[in-house]
Short mmCIF file of C-alpha atoms in Angstrom, two decimals:
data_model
loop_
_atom_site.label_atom_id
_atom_site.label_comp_id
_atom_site.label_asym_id
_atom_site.label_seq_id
_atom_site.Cartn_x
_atom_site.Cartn_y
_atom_site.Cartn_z
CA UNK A 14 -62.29 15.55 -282.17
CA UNK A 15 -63.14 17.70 -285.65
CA UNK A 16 -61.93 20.87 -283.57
CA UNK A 17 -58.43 18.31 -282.74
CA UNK A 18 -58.02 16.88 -286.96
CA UNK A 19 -58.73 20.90 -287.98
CA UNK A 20 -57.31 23.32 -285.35
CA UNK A 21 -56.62 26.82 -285.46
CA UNK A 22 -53.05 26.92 -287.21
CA UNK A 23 -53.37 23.70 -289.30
CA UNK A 24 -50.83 21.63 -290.03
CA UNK A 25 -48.32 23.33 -287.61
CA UNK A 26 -50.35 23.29 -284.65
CA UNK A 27 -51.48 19.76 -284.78
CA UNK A 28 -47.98 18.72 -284.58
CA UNK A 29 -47.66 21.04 -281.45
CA UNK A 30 -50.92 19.73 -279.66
CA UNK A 31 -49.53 16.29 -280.62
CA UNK A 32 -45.94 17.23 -279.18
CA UNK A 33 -48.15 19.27 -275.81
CA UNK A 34 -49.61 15.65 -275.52
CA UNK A 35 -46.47 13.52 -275.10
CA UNK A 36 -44.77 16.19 -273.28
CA UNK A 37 -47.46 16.08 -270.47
CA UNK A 38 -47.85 12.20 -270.30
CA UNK A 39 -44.32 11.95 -269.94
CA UNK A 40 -44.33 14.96 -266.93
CA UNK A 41 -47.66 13.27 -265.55
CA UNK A 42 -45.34 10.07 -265.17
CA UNK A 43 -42.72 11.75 -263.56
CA UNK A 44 -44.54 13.85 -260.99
CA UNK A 45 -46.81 10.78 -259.11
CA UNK A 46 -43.50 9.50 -258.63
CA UNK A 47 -40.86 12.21 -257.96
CA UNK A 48 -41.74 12.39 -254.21
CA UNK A 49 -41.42 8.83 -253.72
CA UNK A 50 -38.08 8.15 -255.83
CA UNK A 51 -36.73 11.09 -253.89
CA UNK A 52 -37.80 9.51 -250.46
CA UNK A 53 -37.02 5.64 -250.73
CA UNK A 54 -34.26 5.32 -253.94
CA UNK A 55 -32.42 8.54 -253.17
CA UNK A 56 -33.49 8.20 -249.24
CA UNK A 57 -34.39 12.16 -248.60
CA UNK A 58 -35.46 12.90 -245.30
CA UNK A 59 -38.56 15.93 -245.70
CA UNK A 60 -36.29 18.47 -244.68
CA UNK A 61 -33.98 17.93 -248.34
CA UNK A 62 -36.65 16.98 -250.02
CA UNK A 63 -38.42 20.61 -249.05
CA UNK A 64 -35.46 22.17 -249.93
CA UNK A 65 -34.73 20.30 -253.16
CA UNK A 66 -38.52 20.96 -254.52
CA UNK A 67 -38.58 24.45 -253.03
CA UNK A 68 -35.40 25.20 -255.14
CA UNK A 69 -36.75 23.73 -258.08
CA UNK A 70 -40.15 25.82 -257.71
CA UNK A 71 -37.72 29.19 -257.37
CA UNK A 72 -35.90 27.99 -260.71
CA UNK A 73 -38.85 27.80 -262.70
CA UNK A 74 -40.12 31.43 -261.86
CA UNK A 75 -36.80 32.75 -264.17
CA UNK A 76 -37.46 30.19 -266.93
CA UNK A 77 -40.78 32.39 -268.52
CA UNK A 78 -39.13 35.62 -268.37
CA UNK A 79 -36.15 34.01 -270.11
CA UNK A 80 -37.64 32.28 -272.74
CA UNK A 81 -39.74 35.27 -273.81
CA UNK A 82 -36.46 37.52 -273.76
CA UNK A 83 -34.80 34.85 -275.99
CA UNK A 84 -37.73 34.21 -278.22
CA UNK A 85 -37.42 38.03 -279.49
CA UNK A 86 -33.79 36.88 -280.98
CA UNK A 87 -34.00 33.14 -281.31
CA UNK A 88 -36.54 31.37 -283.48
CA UNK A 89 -39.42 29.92 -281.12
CA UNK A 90 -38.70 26.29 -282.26
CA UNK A 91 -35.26 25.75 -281.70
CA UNK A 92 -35.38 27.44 -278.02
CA UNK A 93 -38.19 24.53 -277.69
CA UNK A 94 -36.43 21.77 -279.04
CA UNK A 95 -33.56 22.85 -276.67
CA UNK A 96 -35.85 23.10 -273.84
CA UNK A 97 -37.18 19.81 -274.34
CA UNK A 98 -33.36 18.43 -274.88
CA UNK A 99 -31.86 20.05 -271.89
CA UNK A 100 -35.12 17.97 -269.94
CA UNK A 101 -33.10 15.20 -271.54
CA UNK A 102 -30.02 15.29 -269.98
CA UNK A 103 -31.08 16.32 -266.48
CA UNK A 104 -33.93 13.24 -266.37
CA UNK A 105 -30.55 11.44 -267.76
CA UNK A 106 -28.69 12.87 -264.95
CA UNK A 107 -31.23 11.27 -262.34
CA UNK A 108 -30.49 8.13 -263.72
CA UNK A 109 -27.18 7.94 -262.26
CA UNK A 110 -26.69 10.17 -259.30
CA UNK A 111 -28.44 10.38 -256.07
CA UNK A 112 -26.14 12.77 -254.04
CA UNK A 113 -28.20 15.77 -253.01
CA UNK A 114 -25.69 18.13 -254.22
CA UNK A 115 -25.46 16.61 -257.77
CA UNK A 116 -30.02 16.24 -257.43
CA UNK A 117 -30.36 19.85 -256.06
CA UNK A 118 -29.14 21.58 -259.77
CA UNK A 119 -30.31 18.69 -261.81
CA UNK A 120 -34.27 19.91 -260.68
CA UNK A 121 -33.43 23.60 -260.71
CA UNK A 122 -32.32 23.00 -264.98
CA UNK A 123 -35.55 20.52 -265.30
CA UNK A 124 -37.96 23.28 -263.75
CA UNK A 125 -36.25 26.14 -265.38
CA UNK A 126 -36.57 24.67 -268.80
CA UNK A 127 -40.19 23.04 -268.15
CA UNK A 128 -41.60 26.53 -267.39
CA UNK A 129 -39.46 27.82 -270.32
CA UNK A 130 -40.81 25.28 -272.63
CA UNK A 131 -44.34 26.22 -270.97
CA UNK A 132 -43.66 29.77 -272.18
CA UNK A 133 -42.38 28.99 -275.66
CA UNK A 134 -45.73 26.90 -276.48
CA UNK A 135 -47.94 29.69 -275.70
CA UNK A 136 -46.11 31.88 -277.76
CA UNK A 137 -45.80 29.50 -280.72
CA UNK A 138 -49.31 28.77 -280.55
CA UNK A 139 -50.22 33.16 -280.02
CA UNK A 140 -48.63 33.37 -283.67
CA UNK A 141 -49.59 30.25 -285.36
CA UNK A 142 -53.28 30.52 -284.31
CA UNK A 143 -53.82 34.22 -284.59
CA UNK A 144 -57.28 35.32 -283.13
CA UNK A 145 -58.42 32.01 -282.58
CA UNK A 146 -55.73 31.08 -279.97
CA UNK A 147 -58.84 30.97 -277.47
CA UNK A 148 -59.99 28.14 -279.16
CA UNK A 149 -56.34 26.59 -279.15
CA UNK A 150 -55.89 27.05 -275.76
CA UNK A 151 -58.60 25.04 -275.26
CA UNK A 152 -57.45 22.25 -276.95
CA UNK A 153 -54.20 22.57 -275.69
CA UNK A 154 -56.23 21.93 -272.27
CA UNK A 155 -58.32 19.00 -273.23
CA UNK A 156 -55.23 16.98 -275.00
CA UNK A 157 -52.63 18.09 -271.88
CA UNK A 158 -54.86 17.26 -269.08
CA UNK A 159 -55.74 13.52 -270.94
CA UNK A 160 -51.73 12.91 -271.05
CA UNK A 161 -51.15 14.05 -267.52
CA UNK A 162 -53.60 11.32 -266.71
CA UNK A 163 -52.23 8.34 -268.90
CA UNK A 164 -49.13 9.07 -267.54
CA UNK A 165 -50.50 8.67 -263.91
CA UNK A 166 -51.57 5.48 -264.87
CA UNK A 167 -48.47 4.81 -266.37
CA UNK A 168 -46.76 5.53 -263.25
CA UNK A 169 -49.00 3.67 -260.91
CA UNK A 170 -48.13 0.87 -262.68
CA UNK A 171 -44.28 1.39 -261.98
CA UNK A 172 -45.16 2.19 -258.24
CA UNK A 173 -47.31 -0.92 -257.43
CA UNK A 174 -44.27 -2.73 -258.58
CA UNK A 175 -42.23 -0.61 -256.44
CA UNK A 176 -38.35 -1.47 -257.52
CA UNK A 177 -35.78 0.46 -258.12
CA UNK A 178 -35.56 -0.40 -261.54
CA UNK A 179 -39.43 0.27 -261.86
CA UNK A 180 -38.82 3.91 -260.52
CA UNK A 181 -35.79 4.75 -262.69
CA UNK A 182 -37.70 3.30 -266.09
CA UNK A 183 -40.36 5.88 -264.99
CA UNK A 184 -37.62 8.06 -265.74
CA UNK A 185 -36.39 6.75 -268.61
CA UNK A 186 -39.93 6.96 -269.89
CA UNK A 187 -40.30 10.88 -268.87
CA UNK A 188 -36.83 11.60 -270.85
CA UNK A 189 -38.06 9.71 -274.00
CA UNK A 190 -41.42 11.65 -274.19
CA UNK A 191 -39.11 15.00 -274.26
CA UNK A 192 -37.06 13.18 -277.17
CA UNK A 193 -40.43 12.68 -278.94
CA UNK A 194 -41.55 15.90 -278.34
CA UNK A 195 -38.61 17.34 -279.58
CA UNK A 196 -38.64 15.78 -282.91
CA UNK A 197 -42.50 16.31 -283.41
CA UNK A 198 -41.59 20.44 -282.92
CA UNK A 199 -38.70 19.83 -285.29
CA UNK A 200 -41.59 18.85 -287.54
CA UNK A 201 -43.16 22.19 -287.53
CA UNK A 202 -42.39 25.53 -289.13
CA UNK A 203 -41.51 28.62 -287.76
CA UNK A 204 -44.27 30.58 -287.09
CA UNK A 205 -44.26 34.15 -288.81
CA UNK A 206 -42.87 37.14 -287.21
CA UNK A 207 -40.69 38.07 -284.03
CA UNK A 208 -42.93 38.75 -281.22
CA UNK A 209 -45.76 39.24 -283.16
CA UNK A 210 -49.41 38.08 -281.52
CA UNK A 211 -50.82 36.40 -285.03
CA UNK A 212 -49.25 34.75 -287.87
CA UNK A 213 -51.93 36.60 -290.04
CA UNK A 214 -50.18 39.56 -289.66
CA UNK A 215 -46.68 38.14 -290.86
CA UNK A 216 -45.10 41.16 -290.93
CA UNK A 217 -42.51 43.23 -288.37
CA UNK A 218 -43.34 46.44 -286.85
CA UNK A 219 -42.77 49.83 -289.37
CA UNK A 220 -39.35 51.22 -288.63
CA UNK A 221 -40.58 54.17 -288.05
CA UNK A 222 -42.78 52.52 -285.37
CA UNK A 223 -42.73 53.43 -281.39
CA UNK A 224 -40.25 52.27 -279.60
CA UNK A 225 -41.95 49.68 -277.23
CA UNK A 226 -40.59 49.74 -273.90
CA UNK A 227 -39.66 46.67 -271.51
CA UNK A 228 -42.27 44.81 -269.61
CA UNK A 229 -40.17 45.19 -266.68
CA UNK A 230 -41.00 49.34 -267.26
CA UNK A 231 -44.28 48.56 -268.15
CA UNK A 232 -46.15 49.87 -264.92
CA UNK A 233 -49.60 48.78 -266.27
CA UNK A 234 -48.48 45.77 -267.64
CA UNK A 235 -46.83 44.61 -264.69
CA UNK A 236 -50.39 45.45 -262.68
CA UNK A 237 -52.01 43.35 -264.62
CA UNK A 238 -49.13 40.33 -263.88
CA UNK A 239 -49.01 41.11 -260.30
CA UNK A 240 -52.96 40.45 -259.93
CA UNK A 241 -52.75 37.57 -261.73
CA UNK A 242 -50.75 35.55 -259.47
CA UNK A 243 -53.30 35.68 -256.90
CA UNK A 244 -56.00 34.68 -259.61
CA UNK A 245 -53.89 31.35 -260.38
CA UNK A 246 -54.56 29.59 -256.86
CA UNK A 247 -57.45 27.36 -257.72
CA UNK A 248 -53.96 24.70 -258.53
CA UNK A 249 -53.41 24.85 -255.02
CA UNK A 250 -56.63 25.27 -253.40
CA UNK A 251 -57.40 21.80 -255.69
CA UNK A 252 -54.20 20.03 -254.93
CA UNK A 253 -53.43 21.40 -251.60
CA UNK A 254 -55.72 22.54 -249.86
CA UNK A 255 -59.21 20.58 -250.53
CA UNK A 256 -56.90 17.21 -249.44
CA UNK A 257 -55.72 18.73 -246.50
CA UNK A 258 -58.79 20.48 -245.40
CA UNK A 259 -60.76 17.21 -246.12
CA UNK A 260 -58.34 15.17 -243.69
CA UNK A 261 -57.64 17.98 -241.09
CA UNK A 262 -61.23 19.21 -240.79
CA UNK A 263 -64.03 16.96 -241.78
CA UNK A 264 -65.50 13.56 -241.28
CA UNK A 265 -65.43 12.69 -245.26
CA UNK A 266 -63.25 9.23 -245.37
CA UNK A 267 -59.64 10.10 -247.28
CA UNK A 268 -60.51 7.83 -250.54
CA UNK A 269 -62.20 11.03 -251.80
CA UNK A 270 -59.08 12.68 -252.27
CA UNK A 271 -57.91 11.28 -255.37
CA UNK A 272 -61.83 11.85 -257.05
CA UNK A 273 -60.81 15.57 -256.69
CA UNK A 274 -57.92 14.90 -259.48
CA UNK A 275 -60.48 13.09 -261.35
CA UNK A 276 -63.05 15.31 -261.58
CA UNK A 277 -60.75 17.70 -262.24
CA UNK A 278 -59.78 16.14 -265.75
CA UNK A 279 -62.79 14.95 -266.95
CA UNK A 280 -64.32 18.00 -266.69
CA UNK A 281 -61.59 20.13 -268.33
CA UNK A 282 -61.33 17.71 -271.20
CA UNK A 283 -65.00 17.81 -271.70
CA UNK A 284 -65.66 21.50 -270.76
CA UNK A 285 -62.53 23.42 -271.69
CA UNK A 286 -64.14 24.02 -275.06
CA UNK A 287 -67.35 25.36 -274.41
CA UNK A 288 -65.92 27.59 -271.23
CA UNK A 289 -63.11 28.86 -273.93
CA UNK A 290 -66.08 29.87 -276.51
CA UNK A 291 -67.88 31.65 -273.95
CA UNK A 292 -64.23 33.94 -272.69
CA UNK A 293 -63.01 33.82 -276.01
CA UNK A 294 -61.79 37.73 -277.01
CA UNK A 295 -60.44 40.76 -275.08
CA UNK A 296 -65.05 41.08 -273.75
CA UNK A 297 -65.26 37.74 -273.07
CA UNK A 298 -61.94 37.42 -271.12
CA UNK A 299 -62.34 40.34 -269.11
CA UNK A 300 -65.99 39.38 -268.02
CA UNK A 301 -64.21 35.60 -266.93
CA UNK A 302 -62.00 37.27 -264.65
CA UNK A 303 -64.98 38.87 -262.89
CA UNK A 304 -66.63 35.48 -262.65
CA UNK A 305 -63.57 33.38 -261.77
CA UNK A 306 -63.26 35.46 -258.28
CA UNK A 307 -67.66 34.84 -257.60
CA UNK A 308 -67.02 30.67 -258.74
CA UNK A 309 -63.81 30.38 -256.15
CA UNK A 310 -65.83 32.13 -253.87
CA UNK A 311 -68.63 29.85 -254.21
CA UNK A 312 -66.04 26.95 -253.74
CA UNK A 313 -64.64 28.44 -250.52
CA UNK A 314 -68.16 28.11 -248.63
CA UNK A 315 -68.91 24.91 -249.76
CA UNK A 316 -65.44 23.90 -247.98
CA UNK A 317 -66.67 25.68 -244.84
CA UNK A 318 -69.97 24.33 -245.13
CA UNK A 319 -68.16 20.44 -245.35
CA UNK A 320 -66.90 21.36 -241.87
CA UNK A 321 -69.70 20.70 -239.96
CA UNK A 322 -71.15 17.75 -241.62
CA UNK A 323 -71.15 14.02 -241.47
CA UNK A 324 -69.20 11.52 -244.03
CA UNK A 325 -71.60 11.95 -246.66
CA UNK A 326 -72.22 15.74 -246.60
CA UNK A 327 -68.83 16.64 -245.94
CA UNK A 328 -67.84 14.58 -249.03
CA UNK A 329 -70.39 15.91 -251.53
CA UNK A 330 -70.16 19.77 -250.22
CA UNK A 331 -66.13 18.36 -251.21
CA UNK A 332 -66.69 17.46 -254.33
CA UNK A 333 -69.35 20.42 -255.37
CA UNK A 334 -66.38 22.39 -254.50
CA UNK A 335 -63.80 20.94 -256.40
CA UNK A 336 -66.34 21.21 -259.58
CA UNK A 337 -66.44 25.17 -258.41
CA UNK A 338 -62.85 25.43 -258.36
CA UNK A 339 -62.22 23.45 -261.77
CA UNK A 340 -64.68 25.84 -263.32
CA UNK A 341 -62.58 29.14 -262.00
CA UNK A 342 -59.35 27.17 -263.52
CA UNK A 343 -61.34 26.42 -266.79
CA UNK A 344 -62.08 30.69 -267.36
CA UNK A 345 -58.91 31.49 -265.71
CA UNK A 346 -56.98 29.59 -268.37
CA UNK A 347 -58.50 31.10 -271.08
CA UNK A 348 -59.00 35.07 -269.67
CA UNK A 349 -55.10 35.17 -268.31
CA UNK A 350 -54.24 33.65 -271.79
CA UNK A 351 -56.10 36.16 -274.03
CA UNK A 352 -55.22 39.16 -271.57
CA UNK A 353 -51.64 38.63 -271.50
CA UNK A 354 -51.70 38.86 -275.31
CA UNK A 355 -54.31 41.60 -275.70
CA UNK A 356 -52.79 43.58 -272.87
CA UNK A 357 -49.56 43.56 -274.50
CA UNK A 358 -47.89 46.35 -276.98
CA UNK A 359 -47.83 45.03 -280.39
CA UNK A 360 -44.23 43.88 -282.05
CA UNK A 361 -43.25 42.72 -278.42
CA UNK A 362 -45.73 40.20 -277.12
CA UNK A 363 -42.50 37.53 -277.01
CA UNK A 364 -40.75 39.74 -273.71
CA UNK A 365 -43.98 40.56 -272.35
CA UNK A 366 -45.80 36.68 -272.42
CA UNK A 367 -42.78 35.82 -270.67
CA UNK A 368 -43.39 38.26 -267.67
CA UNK A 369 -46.80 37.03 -267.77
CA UNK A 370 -45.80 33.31 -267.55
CA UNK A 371 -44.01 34.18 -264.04
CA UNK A 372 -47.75 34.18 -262.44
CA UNK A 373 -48.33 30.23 -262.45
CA UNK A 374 -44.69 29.85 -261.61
CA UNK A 375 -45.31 32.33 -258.31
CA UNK A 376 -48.02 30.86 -257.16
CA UNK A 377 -46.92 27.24 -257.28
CA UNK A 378 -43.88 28.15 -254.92
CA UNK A 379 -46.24 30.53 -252.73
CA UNK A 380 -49.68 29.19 -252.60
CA UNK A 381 -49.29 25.92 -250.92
CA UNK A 382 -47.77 28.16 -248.15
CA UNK A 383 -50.60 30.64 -248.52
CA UNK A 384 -52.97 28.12 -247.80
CA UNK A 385 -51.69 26.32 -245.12
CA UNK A 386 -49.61 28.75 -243.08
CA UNK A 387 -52.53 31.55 -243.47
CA UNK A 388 -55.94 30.10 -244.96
CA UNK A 389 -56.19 26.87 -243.22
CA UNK A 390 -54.57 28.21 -239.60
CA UNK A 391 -57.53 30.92 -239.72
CA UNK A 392 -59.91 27.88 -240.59
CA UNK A 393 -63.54 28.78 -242.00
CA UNK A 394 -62.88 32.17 -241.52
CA UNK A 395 -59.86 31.99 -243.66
CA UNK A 396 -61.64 30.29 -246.55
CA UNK A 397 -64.29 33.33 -246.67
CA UNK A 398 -61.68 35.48 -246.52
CA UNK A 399 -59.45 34.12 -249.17
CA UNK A 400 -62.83 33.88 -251.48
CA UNK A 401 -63.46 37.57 -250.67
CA UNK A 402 -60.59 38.22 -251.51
CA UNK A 403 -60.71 36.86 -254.53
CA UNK A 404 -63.77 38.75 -255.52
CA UNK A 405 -62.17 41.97 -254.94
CA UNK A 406 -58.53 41.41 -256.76
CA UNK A 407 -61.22 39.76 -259.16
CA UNK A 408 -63.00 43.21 -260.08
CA UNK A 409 -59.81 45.27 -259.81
CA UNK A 410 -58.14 42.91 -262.56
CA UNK A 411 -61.01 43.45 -264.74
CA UNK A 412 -61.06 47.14 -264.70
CA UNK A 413 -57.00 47.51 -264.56
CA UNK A 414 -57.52 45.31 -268.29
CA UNK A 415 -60.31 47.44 -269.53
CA UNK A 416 -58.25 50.87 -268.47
CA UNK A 417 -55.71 49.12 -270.11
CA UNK A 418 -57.21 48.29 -273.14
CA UNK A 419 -58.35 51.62 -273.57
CA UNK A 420 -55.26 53.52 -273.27
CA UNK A 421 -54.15 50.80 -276.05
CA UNK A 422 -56.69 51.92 -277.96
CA UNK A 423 -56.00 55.38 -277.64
CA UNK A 424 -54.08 56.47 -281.01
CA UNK A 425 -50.28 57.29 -280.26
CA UNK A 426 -50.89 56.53 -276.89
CA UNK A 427 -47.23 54.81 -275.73
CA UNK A 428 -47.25 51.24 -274.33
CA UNK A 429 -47.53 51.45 -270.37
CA UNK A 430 -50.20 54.55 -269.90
CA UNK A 431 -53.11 54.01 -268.36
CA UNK A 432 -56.29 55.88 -269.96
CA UNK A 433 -58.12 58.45 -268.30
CA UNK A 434 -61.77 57.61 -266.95
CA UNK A 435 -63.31 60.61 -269.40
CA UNK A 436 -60.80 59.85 -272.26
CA UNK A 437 -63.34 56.72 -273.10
CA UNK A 438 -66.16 58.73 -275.30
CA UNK A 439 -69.69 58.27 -273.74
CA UNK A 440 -71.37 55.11 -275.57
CA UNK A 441 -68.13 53.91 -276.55
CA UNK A 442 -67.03 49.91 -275.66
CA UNK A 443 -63.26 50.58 -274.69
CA UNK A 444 -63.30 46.59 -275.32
CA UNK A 445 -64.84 46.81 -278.79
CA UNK A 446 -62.13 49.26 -279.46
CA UNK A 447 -59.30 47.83 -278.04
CA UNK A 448 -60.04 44.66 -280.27
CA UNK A 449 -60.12 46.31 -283.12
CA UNK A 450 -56.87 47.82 -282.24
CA UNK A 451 -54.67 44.73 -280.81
CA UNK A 452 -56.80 41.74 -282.13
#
């Protein structure tokens, strides 16, 4: 609570956590009942409804890539406030349509500018909180996980009454938390500089500066994206597959299910903090990454252990394993955070966080697949697999960030280049230096 009345960025970026918070109990309403208004007010069949989400899932991979390319021309704010406003009129747009063809762009526009918004919030709070923006993402965590969950209970309260006028003031309620949202960031100042990783340092690149290429050049860069997205599926191990595993494959009775979800935000509300001190820096984020792929590994032999075990075993080895897998998604929030910043040239961190922001995106549309058309069909086997997995793309991440850091460190060394083993002096910390260079 002192951390939430004095964060890092004052003023500014209490407004934003406060805006983070309504935004997500307004989603957190909308998505325990999206499935359902689809199904019985708009009467989907799976098939549409497959198709409809799918599309939606595809939109929202282009929204972080184009809200970091705006964000170098467009103050961070306003493309926010528009974000949040465009939400507006396609929750409005819901309200009074139910035609599939009408329903199928309306969710594209509402993903697109969700994972847009998503994109423009880490960058406004990257300036605004400077070298502390470990400790904000933290926060961030605690305040957005404890609105996703009053706006469950907001919407269970809507779906035990079960109406059509109950769904559509769920809605309602979702399109008036973007309005509030909206005017909180309208509150707020620009934060300084254009693409620049902390508002400390306030000032553009020299003229005389490098040139900084695109991310989309960016061969190292784009290494370090294209591991991540692998390194983001504890969301659908937790969502997807422990549920489906647990009714498929065990003896442990379904009620469980939902004390996955639970568990899930009490323990990043209370632990986001203390697992965001521990990652916090270009060291501390590289070692998470190493631990992240051990943790989920950890997690994925508990669920094969559940396998062979009665009600009560099955259900604890469960639950141990959905406290593994919360811990991985508490030190990969922080270390894909930090890197994506660190990893980044300076002057152009707005283009590049937006390349980085297509990893979550990815691996919502892919993952679920993942797991149940390759992971689950192989059965235990799969699960040790996908944890050794993990472990492996877990070590190469962290060594493709330290080369990377390194050649970042490197003086005159242009954006992109990947350092030399023996260009790192003996005795030296590449991390140590790369800090001093990008932090």
């Amino acid at each position: 609570m002192a951390q939430l009345r004095k964060p890092p960025g004052g003023r500014d970026a209490r407004i934003m956590l406060l805006a983070q918070c309504v935004d997500r109990t307004g989603t957190g309403v909308w998505a325990a009942a999206s499935v359902l208004y689809f199904t019985y007010v708009c009467g989907m069949d799976a098939r549409r409804l497959g198709l409809l989400l799918g599309v939606g899932a595809v939109a929202g991979i282009a929204g972080s890539p184009l809200a970091g390319r705006a964000a170098e021309r467009v103050p961070v704010r306003w493309l926010l406030i528009g974000c949040h406003l465009l939400r507006v009129g396609t929750m409005g747009l819901l309200l009074v349509v139910d035609d599939f063809a009408a329903l199928l762009p309306a969710v594209a526009l509402t993903c697109l500018a969700e994972r847009a918004a998503r994109t423009l919030e880490m960058l406004f709070a990257t300036r605004v909180a400077g070298e502390r923006r470990a400790t904000y993402q933290a926060l961030f965590r605690s305040v957005a996980n404890a609105g996703y969950a009053l706006g469950a209970g907001v919407s269970a309260i809507g779906l035990a009454v079960g109406t059509t006028a109950a769904y559509r003031t769920l809605i309602l309620a979702n399109a008036v938390s973007f309005v509030v949202a909206a005017v909180l960031v309208w509150r707020t100042r620009e934060p300084a500089g254009r693409g620049l990783v902390a508002a400390a340092a306030g000032q553009e690149p020299a003229a005389g500066a490098t040139a900084v290429p695109s991310p989309w050049r960016d061969r190292g860069y784009l290494v370090f994206v294209l591991l991540d997205m692998p390194m983001n599926l504890d969301d659908s191990i937790l969502n997807v597959g422990l549920p489906l595993w647990l009714v498929h494959h065990t003896d442990a009775p379904p009620a469980v299910v939902p004390v996955f979800l639970v568990l899930n935000t009490v323990l990043v509300v209370l632990l986001q903090l203390r697992v965001s001190a521990l990652a916090e820096g270009p060291r501390g984020a590289a070692a998470a990454v190493g631990w992240y792929g051990v943790t989920l590994f950890a997690g994925c032999l508990l669920i094969v252990l559940a396998t062979g075990g009665g009600p009560w075993a099955a259900s604890i080895a469960l639950l141990a394993a959905a406290v593994l897998v919360t811990l991985a998604e508490l030190m990969r929030s922080v270390s894909s955070w930090e890197l994506a910043v660190v990893l980044a040239p300076p002057g152009a961190q707005a283009s590049y966080l937006g390349v980085a922001g297509m990893s979550q995106s990815v691996q919502k549309s892919v993952g679920p697949l993942l797991l149940t058309g390759v992971v689950m069909a192989a059965g235990p086997v799969g699960w040790l697999g996908l944890g050794a997995a993990t472990v492996g793309l877990g070590a190469l991440q962290r060594r493709a960030s330290l080369r990377r850091l390194a050649a970042l460190a490197e003086p005159g060394a242009p954006a992109g280049t990947e350092a030399p083993e023996a260009s790192v002096a003996p005795g030296t910390d590449p991390v140590k230096r790369a800090g001093a260079a990008v932090g």
